[in-house]
Coordinates of C-alpha atoms in Angstrom, one line a residue:
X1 CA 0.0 0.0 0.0
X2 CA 2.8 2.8 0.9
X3 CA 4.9 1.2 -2.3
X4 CA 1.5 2.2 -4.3
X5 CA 0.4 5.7 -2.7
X6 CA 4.4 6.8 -3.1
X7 CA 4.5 5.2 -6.7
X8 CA 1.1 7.4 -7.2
X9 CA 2.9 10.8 -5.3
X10 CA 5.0 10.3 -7.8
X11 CA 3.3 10.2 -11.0
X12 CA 1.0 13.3 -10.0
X13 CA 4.2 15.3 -8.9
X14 CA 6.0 14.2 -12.8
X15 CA 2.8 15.1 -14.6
X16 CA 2.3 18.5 -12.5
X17 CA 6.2 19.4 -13.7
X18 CA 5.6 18.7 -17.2
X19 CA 2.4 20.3 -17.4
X20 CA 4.5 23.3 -15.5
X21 CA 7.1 22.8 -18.1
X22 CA 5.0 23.3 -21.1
X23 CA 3.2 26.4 -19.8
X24 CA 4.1 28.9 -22.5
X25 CA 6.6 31.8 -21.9
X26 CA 5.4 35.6 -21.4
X27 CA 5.6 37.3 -25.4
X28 CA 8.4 39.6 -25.6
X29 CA 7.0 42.9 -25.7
X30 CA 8.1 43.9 -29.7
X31 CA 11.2 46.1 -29.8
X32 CA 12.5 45.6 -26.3
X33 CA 14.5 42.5 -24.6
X34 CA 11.6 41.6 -21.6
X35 CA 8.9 39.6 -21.3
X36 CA 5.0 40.8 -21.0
X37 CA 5.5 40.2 -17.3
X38 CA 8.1 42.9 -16.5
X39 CA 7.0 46.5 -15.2
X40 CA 10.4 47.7 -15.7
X41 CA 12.9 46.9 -18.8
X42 CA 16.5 47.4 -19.0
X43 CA 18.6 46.5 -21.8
X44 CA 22.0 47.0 -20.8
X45 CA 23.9 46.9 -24.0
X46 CA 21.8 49.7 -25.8
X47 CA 21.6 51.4 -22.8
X48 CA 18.0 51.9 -22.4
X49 CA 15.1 51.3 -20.1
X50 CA 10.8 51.0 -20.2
X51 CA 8.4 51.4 -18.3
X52 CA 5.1 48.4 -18.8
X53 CA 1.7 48.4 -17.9
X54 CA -0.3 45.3 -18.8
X55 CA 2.4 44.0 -21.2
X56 CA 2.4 47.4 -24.0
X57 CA 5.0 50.2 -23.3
X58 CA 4.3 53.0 -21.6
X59 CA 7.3 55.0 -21.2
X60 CA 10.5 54.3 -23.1
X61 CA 12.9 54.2 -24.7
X62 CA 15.0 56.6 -22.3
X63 CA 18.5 56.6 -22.2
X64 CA 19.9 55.4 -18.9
X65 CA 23.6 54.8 -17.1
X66 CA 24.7 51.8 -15.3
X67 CA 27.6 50.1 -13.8
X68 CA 31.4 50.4 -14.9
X69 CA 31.5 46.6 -14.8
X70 CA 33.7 44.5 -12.2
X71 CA 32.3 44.9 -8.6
X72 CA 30.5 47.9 -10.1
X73 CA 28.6 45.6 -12.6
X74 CA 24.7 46.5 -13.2
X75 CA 23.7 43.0 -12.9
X76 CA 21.4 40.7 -15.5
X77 CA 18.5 38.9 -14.5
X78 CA 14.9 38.6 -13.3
X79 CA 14.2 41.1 -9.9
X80 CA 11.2 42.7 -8.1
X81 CA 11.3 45.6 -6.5
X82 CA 11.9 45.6 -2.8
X83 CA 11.7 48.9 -1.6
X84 CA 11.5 52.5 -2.1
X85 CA 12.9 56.1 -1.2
X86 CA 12.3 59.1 -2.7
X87 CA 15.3 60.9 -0.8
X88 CA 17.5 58.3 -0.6
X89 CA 21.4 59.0 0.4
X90 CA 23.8 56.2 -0.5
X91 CA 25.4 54.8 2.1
X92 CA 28.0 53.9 0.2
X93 CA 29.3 57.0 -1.2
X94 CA 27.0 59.6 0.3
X95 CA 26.2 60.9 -2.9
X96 CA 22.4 61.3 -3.4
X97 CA 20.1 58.9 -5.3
X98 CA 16.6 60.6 -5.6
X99 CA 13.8 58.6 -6.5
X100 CA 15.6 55.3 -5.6
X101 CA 13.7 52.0 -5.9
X102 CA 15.4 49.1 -5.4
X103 CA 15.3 46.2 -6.8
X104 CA 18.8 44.0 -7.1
X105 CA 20.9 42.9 -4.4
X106 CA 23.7 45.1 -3.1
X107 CA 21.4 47.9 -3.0
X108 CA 20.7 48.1 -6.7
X109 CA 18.4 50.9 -7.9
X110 CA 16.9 52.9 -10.2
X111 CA 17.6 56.8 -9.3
X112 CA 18.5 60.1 -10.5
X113 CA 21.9 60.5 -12.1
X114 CA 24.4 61.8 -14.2
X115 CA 23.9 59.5 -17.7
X116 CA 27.8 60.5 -18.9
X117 CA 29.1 59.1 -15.9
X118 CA 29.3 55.1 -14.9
X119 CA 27.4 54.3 -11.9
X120 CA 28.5 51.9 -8.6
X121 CA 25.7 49.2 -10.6
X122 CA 22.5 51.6 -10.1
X123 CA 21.0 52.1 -13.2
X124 CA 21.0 56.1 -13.8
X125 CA 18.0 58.1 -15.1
X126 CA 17.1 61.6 -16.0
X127 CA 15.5 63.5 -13.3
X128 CA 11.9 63.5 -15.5
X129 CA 12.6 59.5 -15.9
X130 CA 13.5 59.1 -12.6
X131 CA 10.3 60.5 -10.7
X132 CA 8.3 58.3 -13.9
X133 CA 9.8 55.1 -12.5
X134 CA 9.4 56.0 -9.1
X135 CA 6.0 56.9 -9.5
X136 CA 4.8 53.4 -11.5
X137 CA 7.0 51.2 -10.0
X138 CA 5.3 49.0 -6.8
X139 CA 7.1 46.7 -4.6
X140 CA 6.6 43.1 -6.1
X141 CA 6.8 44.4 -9.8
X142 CA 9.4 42.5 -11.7
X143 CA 12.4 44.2 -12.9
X144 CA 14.4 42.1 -16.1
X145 CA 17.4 43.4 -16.9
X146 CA 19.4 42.2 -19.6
X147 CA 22.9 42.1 -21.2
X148 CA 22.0 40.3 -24.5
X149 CA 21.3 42.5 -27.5
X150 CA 17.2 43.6 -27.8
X151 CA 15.6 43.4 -31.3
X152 CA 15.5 45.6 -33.8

């Protein structure tokens, strides 16, 4: 009886993972690098970012700044946003960061910033782009960030 109820566990738990397997993949959303399911967008080798809602663009292209690579790398990958601060103060440098929201580890953000400049791994927006992102971004909204080239 427990051979038969474990052999049972079993199947259900194989055919669950395949049928979670097969489940298709969020569209890309046409001309960026992310998925329908992001809120946020950055594609880190053209250097821009979006904003989402429901899976269409609403704000983007805009030009952005990130990391000067090494320890100071902006990294690649799937995030959600973890917290906010409008007035933020790095405690790293000092410097400020207005409209910081965070979403990577090592205190990875979106914020104000210089755009010439390379960044400690934040990614850097214009002040108008800055307040934009803090304003539509929640905590919980998934952040993909990516370092492969985005369609034309």
């Amino acid at each position: 009886m427990v051979v038969v109820l474990a052999l049972a566990t079993a199947a259900v738990m194989l055919v669950e993972g395949v049928a979670a397997a097969r489940e298709p993949a969020a569209p890309v959303v046409p001309g960026t690098p992310c998925s329908a399911t992001a809120v946020a967008c950055v594609d880190l080798v053209g250097l821009r970012a979006w904003l989402f809602e429901e899976g269409q663009v609403l704000r983007g292209p805009v030009p952005i700044s990130i990391g000067a690579g090494g320890e100071a790398r902006t990294p690649a990958g799937r995030f959600r946003v973890e917290w906010k601060n409008r007035d933020h103060v790095s405690g790293e440098s000092g410097g400020p960061m207005p409209f910081a929201v965070f979403f990577a580890p090592g205190g990875i953000a979106f914020h104000e910033g210089n755009l010439q400049t390379k960044s400690a791994g934040c990614v850097r927006l214009s002040r108008e782009e800055a307040s934009a992102f803090f304003d539509h971004l929640q905590v919980g909204d998934e952040v993909q960030v990516h370092d492969d080239p985005a369609p034309a």
